[in-house]
Amino acid sequence: MQDTHYDVLIVGAGIAGTALAHALSTLPRKTPLRIALLERSLAEPDRIVGELLQPGGVIALKRLGMEGCLEGIDAIPVRGYCVVQNGKSVQIPYPGGHEGRSFHHGKFIMNLRATASKAKGVDVIEATVTNLLECDSSKRVIGVQASRKDPMASEPSGDNESFFSDLVVIADGCFSNFRTAVMGQGVAKPDTKSHFVGAVLEDVRLPIPNHGTVALVKGFGPVLLYQIGTHDTRMLVDVKAPLPSDLKSHILTNIVPQLPSALHVPIQTALAKERLRRMPNSFLPAVEQGAQGSKEGVLLLGDSWNMRHPLTGGGMTVAFNDVVLLRELLGNIENLAEWVKVKEALHTWYWRRKPLSSTINILSVALYDLFGADDEYLQVLRTGCFKYFERGGECINGPVSLLSGIAPSPVLLFSHFFSVAFYSIWVMFTHPRQIGASQDGKPVYATARLDQYPFLFIKSVQVFWTACVVFGPLLWSEIRWWAPAQTGQRTASLLLKLGALSLVCAGVGWHMTQQASLA
């Protein structure tokens, strides 16, 4: 019993699990914590996401003392983004000299695991967790059952072994096996927006070196490209459901012709020799833990609890920031078996993480809805967003500070999102738009005539409403109470919904006063 009893059990040695194991091992305590980090397979993982760490994530990694994990893996400095549309491009650099890093996911994970395994009091165990162990009387989670992997076989031995602890942390990723068991009736279900289909291109020169490239493709979702090694560049193609039966043909026919010509041959070469892989792009709002209905003695961390669209590459930034905050709060608890104190820490953690996590969560889905525009009103917003970036200055610094995790501010996000909405309407009235093609095939552009203004005014109302429909529910998903069935709490939940809608509408007057400067 003594050999298998720990202070903390962490299920999953991915981004969040390894970071937490190392972070808790560095707490200044009289008696160092005993920590078990259980992982189904300690072989190097091979994934197509989790390869871009934003500057905010680099900052959090340094606060954890794990910045060395970025060394020795051929990581590439990332200094901003380049957005490409219809042959035009706009550079969006990170402000203040901040840098992110891009890399092969598996190499980074192996460095994180190596760092965690060297930490004082941490045991890294290769085992598949099969069940949560509960106290018969209190139903509190007191450990897990797991099957260790036979060193001579490729599968678990099948013999269940019990591991006990004062606190269990589930960090088993987006396909979590224990999310429902931990949260009970309060569990949220992931909403899969689309899939990323990934391939690696060799020796490609992107439009702007050391910048991630976002290509806006007409009629389809965005395409991401970023260098993950000296010779390797990751390409992620967003594909909405239902997935085409022939993904390679879909990419070659519909996507490649709209990308910069320098990428055509490398993409064709990669598709000819590489098996395409895909990952779901899911959104999962965070539900406060420790509330009635959830299990005692256990908590969720990372993608098992909270996910956002990977378009903005913010997942690891949120995870590392969560670990920074959780380390501080758990460090104030002498005995982690005292669930009342842990529950108080979880409540504080839930709200302290909100500025960063809410900003990145909302922005990821809002940008995806704009960049993957599939109706005429969203297309107006997408065009306005691109032209908003072209203005430069604060129209770039503000959004990229939000995206990169440097400026955790939902208020700033609200300001720029509706600035884009109103600027999109201004563009619709005043900027030339394509109205056809000449005899030689060249596009013909013209600005709106005065007799078209009544129609455009009606359309502008629909565009603004579309912006509210995009932003409002996302804002609500971050500030709401997870309303149980009781009538009083349903009423409180409704009041919060009305408050969220009021917050959206309250910005209208302020933004109308900004039109002169945006014009």
XYZ file of C-alpha atoms in Angstrom:
519
model
C 0.000 0.000 0.000
C 2.816 2.401 0.849
C 4.559 1.741 -2.466
C 1.437 2.544 -4.476
C 0.129 5.461 -2.400
C 0.980 8.904 -3.720
C 0.035 12.441 -2.900
C -1.000 13.070 -6.507
C -1.816 10.714 -9.382
C -1.760 12.248 -12.868
C -3.354 10.280 -15.702
C -1.804 11.262 -19.021
C 1.775 12.328 -19.757
C 0.957 14.821 -22.473
C 1.319 18.583 -22.449
C -0.690 19.317 -19.289
C 0.140 16.177 -17.309
C 3.919 16.408 -17.624
C 3.917 20.142 -16.891
C 1.842 19.644 -13.727
C 4.001 16.774 -12.495
C 7.127 18.907 -12.788
C 5.401 21.998 -11.373
C 4.148 20.225 -8.232
C 7.563 18.678 -7.655
C 9.060 22.170 -7.295
C 6.710 23.326 -4.539
C 8.582 24.474 -1.416
C 7.227 21.945 1.084
C 8.666 20.354 4.201
C 7.955 16.950 2.711
C 8.131 16.833 -1.113
C 5.075 15.459 -2.833
C 5.061 11.926 -4.174
C 3.658 12.100 -7.684
C 2.796 9.290 -10.093
C 2.526 10.150 -13.794
C 0.737 7.344 -15.629
C 0.821 7.130 -19.419
C -0.549 4.439 -21.717
C 2.490 4.571 -24.020
C 5.782 6.342 -23.434
C 6.780 5.967 -27.090
C 7.180 9.209 -29.013
C 3.703 10.328 -30.149
C 3.021 11.277 -33.749
C 0.300 13.926 -34.012
C -0.578 16.649 -36.506
C -1.595 19.253 -33.896
C 0.121 20.697 -30.831
C 3.064 21.918 -32.904
C 2.833 25.686 -32.389
C 3.448 27.332 -29.018
C 2.369 30.951 -28.899
C 4.496 33.588 -27.083
C 2.115 33.455 -24.109
C 2.822 29.729 -23.845
C 6.580 30.311 -23.998
C 6.227 32.796 -21.128
C 4.242 30.278 -19.050
C 6.777 27.535 -19.806
C 9.547 29.786 -18.489
C 7.546 30.451 -15.319
C 7.416 26.684 -14.814
C 11.182 26.415 -15.277
C 10.736 24.154 -18.304
C 11.947 26.402 -21.112
C 14.794 23.943 -21.737
C 12.224 21.583 -23.268
C 12.269 23.787 -26.378
C 15.964 23.114 -26.934
C 17.490 20.303 -28.982
C 14.344 19.540 -31.002
C 15.008 21.727 -34.063
C 12.317 24.167 -32.885
C 11.707 27.124 -35.191
C 11.229 30.706 -33.869
C 7.825 32.113 -34.834
C 7.553 35.891 -35.035
C 3.989 36.346 -36.223
C 1.530 35.485 -38.965
C 0.969 36.093 -42.635
C -2.642 36.070 -43.851
C -3.103 35.343 -47.578
C -6.276 35.949 -49.588
C -6.809 36.184 -53.360
C -3.108 36.619 -54.041
C -2.739 39.401 -51.464
C -0.959 39.016 -48.139
C -0.679 40.983 -44.924
C 2.025 40.569 -42.289
C 0.915 40.369 -38.647
C 4.047 40.380 -36.429
C 4.000 39.718 -32.709
C 4.456 43.014 -30.839
C 7.363 43.866 -28.555
C 9.789 41.339 -30.004
C 7.865 38.360 -28.587
C 8.469 34.970 -30.173
C 6.676 31.656 -30.256
C 8.087 28.253 -31.219
C 6.985 25.573 -33.671
C 8.248 21.986 -33.620
C 7.430 18.336 -34.097
C 4.897 17.559 -31.372
C 6.432 14.209 -30.453
C 9.911 15.643 -29.885
C 8.538 18.317 -27.575
C 6.521 15.755 -25.611
C 9.581 13.564 -25.121
C 11.520 16.522 -23.716
C 8.636 17.328 -21.350
C 8.508 13.727 -20.164
C 12.258 13.577 -19.668
C 12.120 16.751 -17.569
C 9.226 15.417 -15.495
C 10.924 12.065 -14.932
C 13.999 13.822 -13.487
C 11.896 15.885 -11.083
C 12.107 15.066 -7.392
C 9.387 12.699 -6.201
C 7.955 11.955 -9.665
C 7.466 8.360 -10.845
C 6.676 7.994 -14.551
C 4.795 4.733 -15.076
C 3.803 3.179 -18.402
C 0.339 1.824 -17.693
C -3.178 2.024 -19.079
C -5.671 3.406 -16.567
C -8.907 1.420 -16.721
C -10.998 2.629 -13.772
C -11.281 5.229 -11.050
C -11.219 3.786 -7.529
C -13.844 5.158 -5.149
C -14.332 4.954 -1.396
C -17.304 2.650 -0.739
C -18.901 4.983 1.782
C -18.152 8.518 0.563
C -17.812 7.731 -3.186
C -14.745 9.956 -3.210
C -12.108 9.030 -5.788
C -9.102 7.600 -3.953
C -7.026 6.271 -6.837
C -7.074 4.394 -10.123
C -6.776 0.901 -11.481
C -4.213 0.466 -14.209
C -2.597 -2.256 -16.250
C 1.151 -1.950 -16.661
C 2.650 -2.573 -20.054
C 4.665 -5.767 -20.394
C 8.178 -4.728 -21.521
C 8.259 -7.755 -23.821
C 4.836 -7.084 -25.412
C 3.160 -4.264 -27.310
C -0.033 -4.380 -25.253
C -0.853 -3.980 -21.528
C -0.443 -7.117 -19.449
C -4.140 -7.201 -18.567
C -3.443 -7.492 -14.827
C -5.025 -4.551 -13.007
C -2.959 -2.844 -10.342
C -4.303 -0.332 -7.835
C -2.682 3.052 -7.304
C -3.920 5.259 -4.460
C -3.557 8.994 -3.885
C -4.927 12.006 -2.042
C -5.731 13.733 -5.344
C -6.243 12.352 -8.861
C -5.730 14.567 -11.925
C -7.141 13.422 -15.271
C -5.198 14.857 -18.199
C -5.894 12.219 -20.851
C -6.597 14.581 -23.743
C -9.417 15.422 -26.109
C -10.685 11.826 -26.284
C -10.862 11.552 -22.495
C -12.226 8.272 -21.138
C -13.057 9.779 -17.748
C -14.612 13.186 -18.513
C -18.171 12.007 -17.861
C -17.213 9.939 -14.825
C -15.613 12.988 -13.171
C -18.174 15.656 -14.047
C -21.379 13.608 -13.827
C -24.517 15.365 -15.081
C -22.673 18.661 -15.358
C -20.419 17.352 -18.121
C -20.199 19.349 -21.332
C -19.979 17.592 -24.674
C -17.395 18.587 -27.280
C -18.766 20.321 -30.375
C -16.743 19.262 -33.409
C -16.610 22.189 -35.823
C -14.590 20.487 -38.560
C -11.437 18.389 -39.076
C -7.846 19.352 -39.801
C -6.230 17.163 -42.447
C -2.458 17.241 -42.103
C 0.645 16.606 -44.193
C 4.329 17.566 -43.974
C 5.884 19.504 -46.871
C 9.620 19.323 -47.460
C 11.938 22.317 -48.021
C 9.178 24.863 -48.574
C 9.663 28.609 -48.463
C 6.649 30.290 -46.893
C 5.557 33.799 -47.989
C 7.204 35.315 -44.899
C 9.898 33.225 -43.139
C 9.383 32.470 -39.426
C 5.716 33.404 -39.731
C 2.758 31.080 -39.664
C 0.715 31.346 -42.856
C -3.091 31.421 -42.844
C -4.514 31.058 -46.353
C -8.173 32.039 -46.747
C -9.706 29.758 -49.351
C -12.940 30.763 -51.080
C -15.740 28.296 -50.448
C -13.760 26.208 -47.958
C -12.086 26.423 -44.562
C -8.676 28.041 -43.970
C -5.308 26.391 -44.588
C -2.497 26.719 -42.036
C 1.205 26.368 -42.820
C 4.073 26.724 -40.376
C 7.618 25.420 -40.286
C 8.191 22.694 -37.670
C 11.811 21.847 -38.482
C 14.718 22.882 -40.673
C 13.287 20.964 -43.633
C 9.680 20.304 -42.569
C 6.590 22.502 -42.875
C 3.241 21.435 -41.504
C 0.163 21.961 -43.669
C -3.280 21.729 -42.065
C -6.342 21.874 -44.301
C -9.665 22.566 -42.633
C -12.379 20.236 -43.954
C -15.976 20.470 -42.824
C -18.339 17.539 -42.390
C -19.270 15.457 -44.208
C -15.677 14.614 -45.083
C -15.057 13.927 -48.803
C -14.482 10.272 -49.629
C -11.249 11.176 -51.442
C -9.428 13.777 -49.335
C -6.370 13.956 -51.584
C -8.496 14.685 -54.635
C -10.440 17.313 -52.676
C -7.237 19.097 -51.649
C -5.657 18.942 -55.114
C -8.808 20.063 -56.920
C -10.348 22.641 -54.585
C -7.601 23.879 -52.251
C -4.205 23.845 -53.977
C -5.175 26.126 -56.926
C -6.055 28.888 -54.416
C -2.727 28.696 -52.554
C 0.505 30.524 -53.506
C 2.019 28.913 -56.613
C 5.310 28.142 -54.818
C 3.422 25.597 -52.676
C 1.761 23.636 -55.466
C 4.563 21.195 -56.311
C 5.608 20.487 -52.668
C 1.973 19.772 -51.779
C 1.525 17.460 -54.750
C 4.740 15.644 -53.791
C 3.672 15.282 -50.157
C 0.216 13.984 -51.049
C 1.711 11.450 -53.452
C 3.890 9.787 -50.822
C 2.266 10.523 -47.455
C -0.797 9.119 -45.733
C -3.127 11.939 -44.805
C -4.185 12.069 -41.167
C -6.961 14.045 -39.577
C -7.924 15.390 -36.166
C -11.295 16.764 -35.052
C -11.467 20.490 -34.331
C -13.584 20.578 -31.188
C -14.874 23.264 -28.854
C -15.470 22.294 -25.220
C -16.349 25.037 -22.720
C -14.883 24.721 -19.239
C -17.360 23.800 -16.497
C -16.484 24.715 -12.920
C -15.148 21.673 -11.082
C -15.901 20.662 -7.534
C -19.555 21.623 -7.947
C -22.480 19.462 -6.934
C -22.698 16.336 -9.059
C -18.977 16.067 -9.802
C -16.710 13.555 -8.088
C -14.648 14.466 -5.070
C -10.923 13.773 -5.006
C -10.422 14.201 -8.759
C -10.134 17.017 -11.298
C -9.778 17.416 -15.061
C -6.924 19.285 -16.747
C -6.050 20.198 -20.324
C -8.105 19.068 -23.311
C -10.028 16.587 -21.194
C -11.720 19.639 -19.631
C -11.479 22.590 -21.995
C -10.855 22.761 -25.755
C -10.899 25.491 -28.360
C -10.522 25.473 -32.141
C -6.839 24.850 -32.996
C -6.859 27.542 -35.707
C -5.127 30.012 -33.380
C -2.736 27.480 -31.833
C -3.764 28.470 -28.305
C -4.288 25.069 -26.674
C -0.829 24.597 -25.183
C -0.732 28.228 -24.057
C -3.942 27.735 -22.064
C -2.690 24.424 -20.645
C 0.635 25.815 -19.423
C -1.047 28.881 -17.946
C -3.537 26.599 -16.165
C -0.652 24.667 -14.638
C 1.057 27.881 -13.477
C -2.095 28.933 -11.617
C -2.935 25.467 -10.292
C 0.584 25.000 -8.920
C 0.280 28.202 -6.916
C -3.157 27.350 -5.521
C -2.426 23.722 -4.650
C 0.866 24.820 -3.129
C -1.095 26.601 -0.405
C -2.748 23.338 0.692
C -0.702 21.274 3.110
C -2.859 18.149 2.870
C -4.351 17.487 -0.561
C -6.750 14.970 0.970
C -8.722 17.907 2.434
C -11.253 18.189 -0.382
C -12.936 21.300 1.031
C -9.710 23.256 0.606
C -9.051 21.724 -2.808
C -12.586 22.641 -3.868
C -11.993 26.264 -2.812
C -8.773 26.267 -4.829
C -10.622 24.922 -7.886
C -13.190 27.712 -7.628
C -10.447 30.339 -7.471
C -8.591 28.640 -10.325
C -11.700 28.586 -12.528
C -12.116 32.352 -12.330
C -8.426 33.357 -12.309
C -7.843 31.493 -15.575
C -10.789 33.208 -17.252
C -9.042 36.302 -18.730
C -6.601 34.223 -20.778
C -8.639 31.095 -21.452
C -11.822 32.995 -22.371
C -9.941 35.333 -24.692
C -8.258 32.494 -26.566
C -11.339 30.244 -26.584
C -13.680 32.909 -27.956
C -11.147 34.216 -30.469
C -10.384 30.753 -31.855
C -13.980 29.976 -32.786
C -14.869 33.538 -33.838
C -11.899 33.686 -36.219
C -12.730 30.249 -37.570
C -16.301 31.334 -38.296
C -14.951 34.364 -40.165
C -12.093 32.623 -41.978
C -14.240 29.619 -42.892
C -17.137 31.833 -43.983
C -19.924 29.851 -45.619
C -22.605 32.513 -46.103
C -22.642 35.990 -47.640
C -22.765 37.869 -44.335
C -19.808 35.988 -42.862
C -17.968 36.614 -46.131
C -18.518 40.348 -45.656
C -16.997 40.020 -42.184
C -14.077 37.995 -43.534
C -13.318 40.609 -46.184
C -13.577 43.344 -43.573
C -11.290 41.430 -41.220
C -8.586 41.136 -43.903
C -8.846 44.836 -44.742
C -8.834 45.672 -41.013
C -5.462 43.922 -40.752
C -4.231 45.851 -43.785
C -4.683 49.093 -41.822
C -1.751 48.091 -39.602
C -0.978 49.735 -36.272
C -3.356 48.854 -33.458
C -5.588 47.002 -35.935
C -2.799 44.403 -36.002
C -1.157 44.791 -32.586
C -4.394 44.343 -30.655
C -5.685 41.173 -32.360
C -2.297 39.438 -32.470
C -1.658 40.281 -28.799
C -4.936 38.511 -27.995
C -4.214 35.545 -30.251
C -0.696 35.039 -28.902
C -1.720 35.042 -25.235
C 0.203 38.244 -24.505
C -2.912 40.320 -23.748
C -5.489 38.240 -21.836
C -8.442 40.618 -22.139
C -11.993 39.661 -23.222
C -12.824 43.396 -23.209
C -10.078 44.107 -25.761
C -11.312 41.146 -27.804
C -14.855 42.535 -27.736
C -13.569 45.919 -28.867
C -11.623 44.593 -31.863
C -14.269 42.069 -32.903
C -16.973 44.700 -33.218
C -14.525 47.171 -34.725
C -14.061 44.559 -37.455
C -17.847 44.209 -37.752
C -18.412 47.941 -38.244
C -15.388 48.309 -40.492
C -16.727 45.443 -42.620
C -19.939 47.415 -43.100
C -17.936 50.534 -43.997
C -15.944 48.510 -46.548
C -19.161 47.193 -48.067
C -20.345 50.762 -48.736
C -17.092 52.431 -49.771
C -14.536 49.929 -51.131
C -14.518 48.611 -54.706
C -15.874 45.084 -55.082
C -15.722 42.663 -57.972
C -18.801 42.934 -60.183
C -17.696 40.758 -63.090
C -14.897 40.114 -65.534
C -13.734 41.823 -68.716
C -13.451 40.089 -72.076
C -9.817 39.196 -71.402
C -10.778 37.587 -68.085
C -9.548 40.338 -65.759
C -11.815 41.136 -62.809
C -13.833 44.355 -62.931
C -14.321 46.332 -59.698
C -16.734 49.122 -58.768
C -17.903 50.897 -55.614
C -21.531 50.857 -54.550
C -23.853 53.404 -56.195
C -26.171 55.648 -54.192
C -29.238 53.768 -55.432
C -27.767 50.593 -53.880
C -27.464 52.136 -50.418
C -30.966 51.128 -49.175
C -30.220 47.485 -49.973
C -26.769 47.732 -48.400
C -28.265 49.322 -45.283
C -30.544 46.311 -44.831
C -27.605 44.012 -45.487
C -25.470 45.907 -42.947
C -28.063 45.160 -40.246
C -27.883 41.477 -41.181
C -24.083 41.574 -41.107
C -24.078 43.128 -37.651
C -26.634 40.613 -36.423
C -24.438 37.812 -37.796
C -21.501 39.223 -35.820
C -23.640 39.187 -32.663
C -24.740 35.611 -33.380
C -21.094 34.571 -33.718
C -19.767 36.408 -30.670
C -22.716 36.298 -28.263
C -23.007 32.523 -27.731
C -19.223 32.230 -27.348
C -19.231 34.949 -24.713
C -22.133 33.216 -22.997
C -20.312 29.870 -22.992
C -17.521 31.494 -20.983
C -19.509 33.487 -18.408
C -22.607 31.367 -17.824
C -23.503 29.275 -14.842
C -23.901 25.653 -15.744
C -27.569 25.743 -14.801
C -28.993 22.668 -13.048
C -32.667 21.845 -13.237
C -33.790 23.945 -10.259
C -36.127 26.751 -11.239
C -34.308 29.452 -9.323
C -31.006 28.586 -10.943
C -32.638 28.480 -14.374
C -33.862 32.012 -13.727
C -30.362 33.132 -12.736
C -29.045 31.478 -15.875
C -31.560 33.390 -18.014
C -30.525 36.669 -16.371
C -26.910 35.948 -17.252
C -27.900 35.301 -20.859
C -29.648 38.650 -20.981
C -26.595 40.238 -19.395
C -24.340 38.740 -22.058
C -26.616 40.025 -24.816
C -26.680 43.460 -23.181
C -22.883 43.494 -23.086
C -22.776 42.811 -26.812
C -25.297 45.542 -27.595
C -23.687 48.048 -25.233
C -20.689 48.330 -27.511
C -22.726 49.529 -30.470
C -22.849 53.156 -29.388
C -19.152 53.289 -28.597
C -18.165 51.751 -31.909
C -20.394 54.068 -33.877
C -18.297 56.948 -32.534
C -15.175 55.279 -33.920
C -16.298 55.238 -37.548
C -14.629 58.517 -38.379
C -11.232 57.144 -37.375
C -11.843 53.852 -39.159
C -12.966 55.532 -42.369
